[in-house]
CSV table of C-alpha atoms and ligand atoms in Angstrom, one decimal:
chain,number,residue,atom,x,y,z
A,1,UNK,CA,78.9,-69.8,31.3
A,2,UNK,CA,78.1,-69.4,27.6
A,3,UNK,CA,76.9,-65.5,26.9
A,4,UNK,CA,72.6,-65.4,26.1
A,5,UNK,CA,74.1,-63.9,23.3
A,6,UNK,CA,75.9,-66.8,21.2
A,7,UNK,CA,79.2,-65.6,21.3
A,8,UNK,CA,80.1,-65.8,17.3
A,9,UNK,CA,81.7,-62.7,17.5
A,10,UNK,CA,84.6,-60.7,18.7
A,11,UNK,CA,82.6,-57.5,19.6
A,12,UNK,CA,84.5,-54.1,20.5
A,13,UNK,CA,83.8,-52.7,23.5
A,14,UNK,CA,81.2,-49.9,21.9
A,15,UNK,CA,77.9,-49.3,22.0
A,16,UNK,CA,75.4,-46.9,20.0
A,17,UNK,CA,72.2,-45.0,20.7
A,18,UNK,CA,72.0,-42.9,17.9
A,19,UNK,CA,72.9,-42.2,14.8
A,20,UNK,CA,73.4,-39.3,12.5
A,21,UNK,CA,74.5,-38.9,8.8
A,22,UNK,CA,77.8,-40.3,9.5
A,23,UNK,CA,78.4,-40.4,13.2
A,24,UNK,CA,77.1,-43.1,15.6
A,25,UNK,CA,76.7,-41.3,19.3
A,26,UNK,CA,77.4,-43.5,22.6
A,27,UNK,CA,75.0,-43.1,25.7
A,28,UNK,CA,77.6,-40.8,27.1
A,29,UNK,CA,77.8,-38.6,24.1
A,30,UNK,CA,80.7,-39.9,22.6
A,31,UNK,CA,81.3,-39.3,18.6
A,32,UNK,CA,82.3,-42.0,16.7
A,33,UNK,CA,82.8,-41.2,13.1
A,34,UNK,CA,81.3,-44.0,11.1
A,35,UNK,CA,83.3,-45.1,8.0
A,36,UNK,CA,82.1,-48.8,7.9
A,37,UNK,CA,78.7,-47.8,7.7
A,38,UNK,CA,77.1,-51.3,9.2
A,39,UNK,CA,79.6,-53.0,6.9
A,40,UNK,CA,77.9,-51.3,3.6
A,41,UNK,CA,74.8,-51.5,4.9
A,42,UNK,CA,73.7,-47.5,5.8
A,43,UNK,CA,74.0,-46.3,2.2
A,44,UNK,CA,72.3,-43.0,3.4
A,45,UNK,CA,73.8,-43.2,6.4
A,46,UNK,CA,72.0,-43.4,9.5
A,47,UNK,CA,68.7,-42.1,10.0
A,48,UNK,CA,68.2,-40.4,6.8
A,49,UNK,CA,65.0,-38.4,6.5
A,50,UNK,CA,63.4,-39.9,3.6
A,51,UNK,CA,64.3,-43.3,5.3
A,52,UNK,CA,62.7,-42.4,8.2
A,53,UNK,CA,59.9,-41.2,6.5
A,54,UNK,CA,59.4,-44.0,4.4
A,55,UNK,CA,59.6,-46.9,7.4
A,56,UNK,CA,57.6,-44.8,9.7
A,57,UNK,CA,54.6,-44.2,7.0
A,58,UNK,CA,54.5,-47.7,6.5
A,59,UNK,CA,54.6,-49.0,10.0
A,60,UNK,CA,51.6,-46.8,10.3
A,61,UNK,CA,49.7,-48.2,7.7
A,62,UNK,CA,50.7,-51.9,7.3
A,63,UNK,CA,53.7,-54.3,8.2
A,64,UNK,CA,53.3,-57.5,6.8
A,65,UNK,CA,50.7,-59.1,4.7
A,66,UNK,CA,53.1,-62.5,3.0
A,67,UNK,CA,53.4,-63.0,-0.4
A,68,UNK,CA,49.8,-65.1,-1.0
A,69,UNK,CA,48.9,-61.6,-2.1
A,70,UNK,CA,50.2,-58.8,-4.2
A,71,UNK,CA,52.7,-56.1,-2.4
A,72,UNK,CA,52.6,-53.2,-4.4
A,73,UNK,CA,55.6,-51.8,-2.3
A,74,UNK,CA,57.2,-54.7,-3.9
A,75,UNK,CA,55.8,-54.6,-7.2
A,76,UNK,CA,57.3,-50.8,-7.1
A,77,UNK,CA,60.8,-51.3,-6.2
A,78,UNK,CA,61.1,-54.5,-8.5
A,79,UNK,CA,59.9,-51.9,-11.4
A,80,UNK,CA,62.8,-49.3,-10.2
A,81,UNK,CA,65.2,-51.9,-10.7
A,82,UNK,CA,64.3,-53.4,-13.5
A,83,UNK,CA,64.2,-50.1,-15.2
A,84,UNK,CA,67.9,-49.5,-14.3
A,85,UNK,CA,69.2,-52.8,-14.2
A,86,UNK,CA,70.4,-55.3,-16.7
A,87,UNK,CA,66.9,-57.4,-15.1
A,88,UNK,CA,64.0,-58.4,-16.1
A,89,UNK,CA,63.0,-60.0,-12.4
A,90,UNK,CA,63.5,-59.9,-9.4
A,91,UNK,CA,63.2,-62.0,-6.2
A,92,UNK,CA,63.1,-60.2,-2.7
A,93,UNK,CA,64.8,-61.2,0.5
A,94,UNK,CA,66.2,-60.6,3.9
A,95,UNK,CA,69.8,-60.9,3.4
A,96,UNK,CA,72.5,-61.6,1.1
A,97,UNK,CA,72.9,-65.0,2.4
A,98,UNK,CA,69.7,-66.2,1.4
A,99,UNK,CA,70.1,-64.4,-2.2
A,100,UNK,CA,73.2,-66.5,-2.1
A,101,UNK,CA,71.0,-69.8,-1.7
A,102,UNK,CA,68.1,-68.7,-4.6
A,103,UNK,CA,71.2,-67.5,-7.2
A,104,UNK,CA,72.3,-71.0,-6.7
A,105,UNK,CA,69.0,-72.5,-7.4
A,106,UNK,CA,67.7,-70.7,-10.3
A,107,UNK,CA,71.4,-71.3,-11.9
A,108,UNK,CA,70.9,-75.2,-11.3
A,109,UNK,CA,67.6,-75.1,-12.0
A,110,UNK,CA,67.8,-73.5,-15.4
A,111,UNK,CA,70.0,-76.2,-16.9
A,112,UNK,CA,67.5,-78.8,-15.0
A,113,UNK,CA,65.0,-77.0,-17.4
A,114,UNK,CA,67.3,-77.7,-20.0
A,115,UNK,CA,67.9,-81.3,-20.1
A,116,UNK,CA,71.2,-80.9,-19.1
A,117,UNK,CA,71.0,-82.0,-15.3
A,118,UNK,CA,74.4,-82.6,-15.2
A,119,UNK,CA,75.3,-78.6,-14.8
A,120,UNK,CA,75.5,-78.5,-11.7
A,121,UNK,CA,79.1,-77.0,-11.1
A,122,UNK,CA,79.3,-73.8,-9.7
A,123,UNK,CA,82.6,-72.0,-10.1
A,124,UNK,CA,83.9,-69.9,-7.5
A,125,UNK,CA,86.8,-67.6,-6.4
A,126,UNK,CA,89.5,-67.9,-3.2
A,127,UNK,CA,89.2,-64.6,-1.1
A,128,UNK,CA,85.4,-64.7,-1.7
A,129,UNK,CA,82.3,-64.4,0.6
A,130,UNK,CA,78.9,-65.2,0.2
A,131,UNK,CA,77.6,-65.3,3.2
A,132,UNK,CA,76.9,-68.2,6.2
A,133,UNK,CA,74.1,-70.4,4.9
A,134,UNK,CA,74.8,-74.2,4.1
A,135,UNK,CA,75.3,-73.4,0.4
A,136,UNK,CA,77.3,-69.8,0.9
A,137,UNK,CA,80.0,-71.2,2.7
A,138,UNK,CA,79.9,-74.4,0.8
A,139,UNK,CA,80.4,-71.7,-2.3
A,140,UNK,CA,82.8,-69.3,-1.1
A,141,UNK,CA,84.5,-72.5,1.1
A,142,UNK,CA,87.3,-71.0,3.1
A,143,UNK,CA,87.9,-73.5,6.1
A,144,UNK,CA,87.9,-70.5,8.3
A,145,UNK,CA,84.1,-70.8,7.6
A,146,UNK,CA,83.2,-74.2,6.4
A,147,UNK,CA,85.6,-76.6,9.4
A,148,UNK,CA,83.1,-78.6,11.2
A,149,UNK,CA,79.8,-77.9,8.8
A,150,UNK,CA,79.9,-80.9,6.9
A,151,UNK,CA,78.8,-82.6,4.7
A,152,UNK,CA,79.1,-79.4,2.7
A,153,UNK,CA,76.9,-79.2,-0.4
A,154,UNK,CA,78.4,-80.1,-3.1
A,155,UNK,CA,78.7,-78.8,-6.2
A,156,UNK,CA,81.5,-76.0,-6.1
A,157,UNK,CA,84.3,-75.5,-7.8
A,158,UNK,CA,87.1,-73.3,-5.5
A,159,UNK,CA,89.9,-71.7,-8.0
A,160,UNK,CA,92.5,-69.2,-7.4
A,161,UNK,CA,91.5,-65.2,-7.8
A,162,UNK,CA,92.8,-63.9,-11.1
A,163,UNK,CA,94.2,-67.1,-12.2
A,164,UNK,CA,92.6,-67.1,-16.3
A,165,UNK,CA,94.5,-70.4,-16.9
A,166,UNK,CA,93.0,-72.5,-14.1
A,167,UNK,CA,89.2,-70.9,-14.7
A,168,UNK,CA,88.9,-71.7,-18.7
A,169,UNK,CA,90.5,-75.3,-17.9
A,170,UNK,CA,87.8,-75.6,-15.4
A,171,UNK,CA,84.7,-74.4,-17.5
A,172,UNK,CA,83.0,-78.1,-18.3
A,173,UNK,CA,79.8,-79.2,-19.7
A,174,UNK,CA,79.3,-80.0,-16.0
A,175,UNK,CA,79.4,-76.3,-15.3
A,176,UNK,CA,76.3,-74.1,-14.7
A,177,UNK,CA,77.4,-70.8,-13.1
A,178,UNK,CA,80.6,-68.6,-12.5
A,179,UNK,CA,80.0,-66.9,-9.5
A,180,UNK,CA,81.9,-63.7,-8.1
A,181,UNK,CA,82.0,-60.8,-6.6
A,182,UNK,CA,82.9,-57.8,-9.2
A,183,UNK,CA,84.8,-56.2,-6.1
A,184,UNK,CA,85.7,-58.4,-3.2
A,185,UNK,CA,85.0,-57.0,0.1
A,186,UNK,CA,85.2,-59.6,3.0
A,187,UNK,CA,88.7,-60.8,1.0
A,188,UNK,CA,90.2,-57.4,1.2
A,189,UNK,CA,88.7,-55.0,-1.0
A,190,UNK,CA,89.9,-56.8,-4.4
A,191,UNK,CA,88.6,-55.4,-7.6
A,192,UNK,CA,88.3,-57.7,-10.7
A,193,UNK,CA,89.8,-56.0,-13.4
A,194,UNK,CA,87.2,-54.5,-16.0
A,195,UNK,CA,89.4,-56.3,-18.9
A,196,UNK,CA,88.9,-59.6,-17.1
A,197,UNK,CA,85.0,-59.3,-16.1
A,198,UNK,CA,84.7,-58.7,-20.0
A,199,UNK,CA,86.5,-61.9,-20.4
A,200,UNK,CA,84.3,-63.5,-17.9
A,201,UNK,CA,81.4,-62.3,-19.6
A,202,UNK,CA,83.1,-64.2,-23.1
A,203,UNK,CA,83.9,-67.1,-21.8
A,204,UNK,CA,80.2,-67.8,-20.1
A,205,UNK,CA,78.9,-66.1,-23.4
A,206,UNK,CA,81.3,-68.8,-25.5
A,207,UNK,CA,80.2,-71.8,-23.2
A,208,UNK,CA,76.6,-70.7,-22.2
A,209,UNK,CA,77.9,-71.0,-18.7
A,210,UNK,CA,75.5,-68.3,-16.6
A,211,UNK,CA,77.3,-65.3,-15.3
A,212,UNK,CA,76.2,-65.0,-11.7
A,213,UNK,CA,77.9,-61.8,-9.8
A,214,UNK,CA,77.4,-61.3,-6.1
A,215,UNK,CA,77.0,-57.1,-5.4
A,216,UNK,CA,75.4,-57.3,-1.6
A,217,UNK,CA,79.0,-55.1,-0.8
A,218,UNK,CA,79.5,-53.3,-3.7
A,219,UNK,CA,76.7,-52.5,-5.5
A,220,UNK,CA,74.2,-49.8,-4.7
A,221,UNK,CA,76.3,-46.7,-5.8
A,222,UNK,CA,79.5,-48.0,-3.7
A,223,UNK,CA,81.8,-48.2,-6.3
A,224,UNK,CA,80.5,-44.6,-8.1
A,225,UNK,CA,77.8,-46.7,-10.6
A,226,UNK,CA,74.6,-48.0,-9.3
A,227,UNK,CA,75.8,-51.5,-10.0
A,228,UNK,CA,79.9,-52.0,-10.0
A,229,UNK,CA,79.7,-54.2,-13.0
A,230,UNK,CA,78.4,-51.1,-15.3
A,231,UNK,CA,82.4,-50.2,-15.2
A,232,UNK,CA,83.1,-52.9,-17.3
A,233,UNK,CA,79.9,-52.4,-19.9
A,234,UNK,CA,78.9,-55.9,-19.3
A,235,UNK,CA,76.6,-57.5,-17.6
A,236,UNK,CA,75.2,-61.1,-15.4
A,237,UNK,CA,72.8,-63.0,-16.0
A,238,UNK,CA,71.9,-63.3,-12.2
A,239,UNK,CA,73.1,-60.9,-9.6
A,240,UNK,CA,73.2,-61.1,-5.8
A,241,UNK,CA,72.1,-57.8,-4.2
A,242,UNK,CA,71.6,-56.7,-0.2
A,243,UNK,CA,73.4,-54.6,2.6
A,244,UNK,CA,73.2,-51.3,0.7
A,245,UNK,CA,69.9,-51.6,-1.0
A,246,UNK,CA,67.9,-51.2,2.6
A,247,UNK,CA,69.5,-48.2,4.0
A,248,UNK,CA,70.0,-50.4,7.5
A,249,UNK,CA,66.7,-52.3,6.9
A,250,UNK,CA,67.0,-56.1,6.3
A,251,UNK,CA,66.5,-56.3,2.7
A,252,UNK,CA,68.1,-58.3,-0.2
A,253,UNK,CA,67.2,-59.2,-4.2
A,254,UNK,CA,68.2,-61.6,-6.7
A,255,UNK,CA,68.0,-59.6,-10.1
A,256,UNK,CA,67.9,-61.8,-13.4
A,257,UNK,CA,67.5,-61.9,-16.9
A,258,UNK,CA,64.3,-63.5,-17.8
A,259,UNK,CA,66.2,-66.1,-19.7
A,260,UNK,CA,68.0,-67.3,-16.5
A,261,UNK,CA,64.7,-66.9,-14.3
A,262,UNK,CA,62.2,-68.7,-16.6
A,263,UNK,CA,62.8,-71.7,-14.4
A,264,UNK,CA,61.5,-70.6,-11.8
A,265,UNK,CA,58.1,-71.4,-12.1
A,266,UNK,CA,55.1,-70.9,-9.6
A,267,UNK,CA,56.2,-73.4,-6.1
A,268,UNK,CA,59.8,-73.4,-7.0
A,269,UNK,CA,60.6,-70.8,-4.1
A,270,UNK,CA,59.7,-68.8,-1.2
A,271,UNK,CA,60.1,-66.5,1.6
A,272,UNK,CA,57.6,-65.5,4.2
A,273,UNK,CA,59.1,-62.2,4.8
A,274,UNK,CA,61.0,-61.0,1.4
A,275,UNK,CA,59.9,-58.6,0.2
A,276,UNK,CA,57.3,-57.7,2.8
A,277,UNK,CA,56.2,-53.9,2.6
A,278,UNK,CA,58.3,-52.4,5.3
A,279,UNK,CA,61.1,-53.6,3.2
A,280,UNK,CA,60.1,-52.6,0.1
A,281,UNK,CA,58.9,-49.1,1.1
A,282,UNK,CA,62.8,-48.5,2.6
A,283,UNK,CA,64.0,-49.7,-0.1
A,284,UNK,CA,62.3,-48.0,-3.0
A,285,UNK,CA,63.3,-44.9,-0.7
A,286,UNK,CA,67.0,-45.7,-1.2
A,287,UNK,CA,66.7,-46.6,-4.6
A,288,UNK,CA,65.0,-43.4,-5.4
A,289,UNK,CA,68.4,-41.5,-3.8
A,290,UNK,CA,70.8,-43.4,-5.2
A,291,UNK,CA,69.7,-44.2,-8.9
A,292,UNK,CA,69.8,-40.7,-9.9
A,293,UNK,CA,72.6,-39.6,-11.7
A,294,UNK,CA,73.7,-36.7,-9.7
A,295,UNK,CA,73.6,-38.7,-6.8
A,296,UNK,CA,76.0,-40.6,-8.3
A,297,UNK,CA,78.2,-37.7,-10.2
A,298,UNK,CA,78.4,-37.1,-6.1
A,299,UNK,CA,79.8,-40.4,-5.4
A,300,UNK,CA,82.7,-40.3,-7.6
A,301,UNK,CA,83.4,-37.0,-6.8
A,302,UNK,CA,84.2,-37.7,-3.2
A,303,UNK,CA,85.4,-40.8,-3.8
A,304,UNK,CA,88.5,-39.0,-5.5
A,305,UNK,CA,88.5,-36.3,-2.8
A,306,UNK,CA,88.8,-39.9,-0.2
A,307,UNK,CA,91.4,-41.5,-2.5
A,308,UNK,CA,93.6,-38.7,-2.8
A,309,UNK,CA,93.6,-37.9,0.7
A,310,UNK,CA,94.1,-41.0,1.6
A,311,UNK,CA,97.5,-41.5,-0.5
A,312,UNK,CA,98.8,-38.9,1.4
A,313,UNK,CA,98.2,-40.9,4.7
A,314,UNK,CA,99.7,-43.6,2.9
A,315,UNK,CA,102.6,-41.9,1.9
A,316,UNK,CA,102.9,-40.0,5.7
A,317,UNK,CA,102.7,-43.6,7.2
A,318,UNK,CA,105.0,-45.8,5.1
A,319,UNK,CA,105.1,-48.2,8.4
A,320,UNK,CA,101.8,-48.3,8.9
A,321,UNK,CA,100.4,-48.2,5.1
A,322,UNK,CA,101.5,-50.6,2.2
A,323,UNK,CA,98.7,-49.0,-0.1
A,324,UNK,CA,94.8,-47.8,-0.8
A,325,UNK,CA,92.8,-49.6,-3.3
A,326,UNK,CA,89.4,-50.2,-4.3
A,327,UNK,CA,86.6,-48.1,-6.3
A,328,UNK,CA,84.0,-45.6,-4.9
A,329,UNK,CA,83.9,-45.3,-1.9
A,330,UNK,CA,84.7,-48.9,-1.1
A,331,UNK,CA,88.4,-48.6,-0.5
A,332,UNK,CA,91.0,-50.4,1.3
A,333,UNK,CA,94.4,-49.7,3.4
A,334,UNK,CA,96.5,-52.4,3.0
A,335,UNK,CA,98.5,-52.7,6.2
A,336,UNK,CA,101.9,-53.6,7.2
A,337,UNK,CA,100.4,-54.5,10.4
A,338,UNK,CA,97.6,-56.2,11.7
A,339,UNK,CA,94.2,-54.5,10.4
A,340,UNK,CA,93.0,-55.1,13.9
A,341,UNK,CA,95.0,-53.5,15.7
A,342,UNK,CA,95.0,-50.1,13.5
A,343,UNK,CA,90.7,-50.7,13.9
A,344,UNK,CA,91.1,-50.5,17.9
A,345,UNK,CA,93.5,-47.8,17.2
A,346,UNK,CA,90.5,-45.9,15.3
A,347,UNK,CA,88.0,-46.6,18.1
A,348,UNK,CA,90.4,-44.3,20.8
A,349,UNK,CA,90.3,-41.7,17.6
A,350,UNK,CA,86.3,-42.2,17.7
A,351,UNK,CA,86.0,-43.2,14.0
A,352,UNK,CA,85.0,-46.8,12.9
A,353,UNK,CA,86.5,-48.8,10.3
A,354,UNK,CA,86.1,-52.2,9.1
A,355,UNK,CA,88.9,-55.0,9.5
A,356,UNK,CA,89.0,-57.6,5.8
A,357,UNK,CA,91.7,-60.1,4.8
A,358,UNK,CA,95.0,-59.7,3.5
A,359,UNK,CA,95.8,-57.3,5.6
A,360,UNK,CA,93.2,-54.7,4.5
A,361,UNK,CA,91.3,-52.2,6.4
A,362,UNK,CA,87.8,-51.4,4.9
A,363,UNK,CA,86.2,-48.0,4.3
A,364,UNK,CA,82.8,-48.2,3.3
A,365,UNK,CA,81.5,-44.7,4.8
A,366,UNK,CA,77.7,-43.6,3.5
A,367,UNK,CA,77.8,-42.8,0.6
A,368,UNK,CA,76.6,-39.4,1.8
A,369,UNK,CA,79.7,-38.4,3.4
A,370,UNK,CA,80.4,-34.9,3.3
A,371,UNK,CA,83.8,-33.2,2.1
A,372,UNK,CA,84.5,-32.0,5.7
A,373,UNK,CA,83.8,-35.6,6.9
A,374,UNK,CA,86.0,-36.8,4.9
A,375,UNK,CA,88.8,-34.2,5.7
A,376,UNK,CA,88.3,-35.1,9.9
A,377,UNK,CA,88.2,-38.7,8.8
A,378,UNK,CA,91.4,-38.7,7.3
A,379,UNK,CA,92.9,-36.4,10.1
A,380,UNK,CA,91.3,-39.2,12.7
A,381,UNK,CA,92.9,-42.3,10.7
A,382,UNK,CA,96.0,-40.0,10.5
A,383,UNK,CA,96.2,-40.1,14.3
A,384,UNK,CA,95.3,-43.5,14.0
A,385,UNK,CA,98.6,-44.4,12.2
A,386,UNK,CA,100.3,-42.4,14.4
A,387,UNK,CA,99.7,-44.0,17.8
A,388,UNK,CA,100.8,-47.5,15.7
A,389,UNK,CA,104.0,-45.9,15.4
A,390,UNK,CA,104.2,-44.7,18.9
A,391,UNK,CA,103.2,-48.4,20.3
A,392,UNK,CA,105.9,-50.3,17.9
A,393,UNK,CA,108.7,-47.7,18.6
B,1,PLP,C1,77.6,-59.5,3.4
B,1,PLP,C2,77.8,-60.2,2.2
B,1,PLP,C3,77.0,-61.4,1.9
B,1,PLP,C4,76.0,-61.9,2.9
B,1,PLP,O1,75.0,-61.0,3.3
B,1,PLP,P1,74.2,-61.2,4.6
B,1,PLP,O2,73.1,-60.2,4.5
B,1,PLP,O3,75.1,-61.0,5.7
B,1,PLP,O4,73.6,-62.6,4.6
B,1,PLP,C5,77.1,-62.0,0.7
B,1,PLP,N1,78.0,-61.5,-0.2
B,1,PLP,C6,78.8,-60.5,0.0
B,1,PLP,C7,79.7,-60.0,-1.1
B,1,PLP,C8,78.7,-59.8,1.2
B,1,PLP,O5,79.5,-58.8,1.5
């Protein structure tokens, strides 16, 4: 008999009734040490007191009022990030999916605007995730995720990840939009090289082509900058933001140049919920944290603590551990066994990780984690390793 709850996923045996800062408690008082963070979702970590704050203020006053009327929450966290974003606009949702489905619209729309209907193309990368709607799996199109969804919209363009070659031979007056994800997260915790998102940023620049990069994972200070793009000095023309920038609550944005949104006109798209004040108040909240500098300064600080640390487990498991890469604090262990099994080996060590592709294991702890976190975090991944070694011996 099929579970109530649709069974699309393989769910470890754990369950959480609190959370604090970086640990998620169990009903019996178990500890888990939380270095997935809701998959890059609990920026703050969990129950942050200006989070808490901000929700609970605004569920006292007013939930939802729809977007047939102004939202000045809205109006206030679209001015934040305008003011340090490349933006000029933005456009509020739940998720990253759906930011997925309007960066995909506005790109095709903009050369509709244009006269030139036949940009259409979308260019994407192998590795790369985009979330589940029609469209995001049609973009990122794995079969893992798009066997059996057909007829998949059309319109994408799959090429290899890092392969310079194949992506100027495909940029075509048929193509409207590059889309990818400055560090990949799903795919393993790939970065894209600052040289070659400056190239990206040439070639769309050279060929009008719109620059469209998805940061739902790694933007919102996980990579050390507010935005993981700012490494490279460049910047889209249309980015894909979520998981971080709500703390935990549903929230998501499409940011954009006013030349790439102009479009967009009045009736061109909606959302009943996005951006709907419970949202925005959260998010303003996080925003507020994060954006400032020393916040930031912070970020990088630990992430080098993390990184360094984190060689040395490498380096003390040379079964277990191939290597760590990544930026911020959105690093990776590539394995020389299966992520899985070092995850479940975590969850007997009461800290929580995050399995990716190509062999990666994901740490994308708050970005609030304190030095003595990390130190216990290292010691329980350390333990980890160690009872890997113990089962293949
Ligand atoms: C999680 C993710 C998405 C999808 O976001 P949802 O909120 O799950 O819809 C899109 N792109 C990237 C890079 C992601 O990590």
């Amino acid at each position: 008999m099929i579970d109530p709850v649709l069974p699309t996923y393989n769910r470890a045996p754990l369950s959480f009734v609190k959370g604090e800062g970086c640990w998620l408690i169990e009903a019996d008082g178990r500890r888990f040490l939380d270095l997935g963070a809701g998959i890059a979702v609990c920026s703050l970590g969990h129950a942050h007191p200006a989070l808490v704050q901000a929700l609970t203020d605004q569920a006292a006053a007013l939930w939802h009022t729809s977007n047939l009327y102004h939202i000045p929450q809205q109006e206030a966290l679209a001015d934040k990030l305008v003011a340090e974003t490349f933006a000029d606009t933005v456009f509020f949702t739940n998720s990253g999916t759906e930011a997925c489905e309007l960066a995909v619209k506005m790109a095709r729309r903009y050369w509709y605007d244009r006269g030139a209907e036949e940009r259409v193309e979308i260019i994407t990368f192998d590795g790369s995730f985009h979330g589940r709607s029609a469209a995001a799996i049609a973009a990122a199109g794995s079969e893992k995720m798009t066997r059996g969804f057909g007829p998949l919209l059309p319109g994408f363009v799959h090429l290899k990840f890092g392969d310079h070659e194949a992506l100027r031979a495909a940029v075509s007056d048929r193509t409207a939009a590059i889309l990818i994800e400055p560090v990949q997260g799903e795919g393993g915790i790939r970065p894209v090289p600052d040289q070659c998102l400056k190239g990206l940023r040439d070639l769309c620049d050279q060929t009008g082509t719109l620059l469209i990069f998805d940061e739902v994972q790694c933007g919102m200070g996980r990579t050390g900058k507010l935005f993981a793009h700012e490494w490279a000095g460049i910047s889209p023309d249309i980015m894909m933001v979520a998981k971080g920038i709500g703390g935990g609550f549903p929230l998501g944005a499409v940011l954009a140049t006013e030349a790439a949104a102009e479009a967009m006109v009045v009736g061109t798209h909606g959302s009943t919920y996005g951006g709907n004040p419970l949202g925005c108040a959260v998010g303003l909240a996080v925003m507020n944290l994060i954006a400032d500098p020393a916040f930031l300064d912070e970020v990088n600080r630990k992430a080098g603590l993390l990184r360094q640390k984190l060689e040395g487990l490498v380096a003390a498991h040379p079964d277990i551990f191939e290597s760590v890469r990544g930026a911020g604090l959105m690093l990776g262990l590539k394995c020389r066994i299966a992520p899985a099994d070092l995850v479940r080996a975590g969850y007997a060590e009461e800290v929580l990780t995050v399995p990716a592709a190509d062999n990666v294991v994901r740490l994308l702890p708050p970005l609030t984690i304190s030095d003595a976190e990390i130190t216990e975090a290292v010691a329980r991944l350390d333990r980890a390793a160690a009872r890997m070694t113990a089962v293949a011996a």
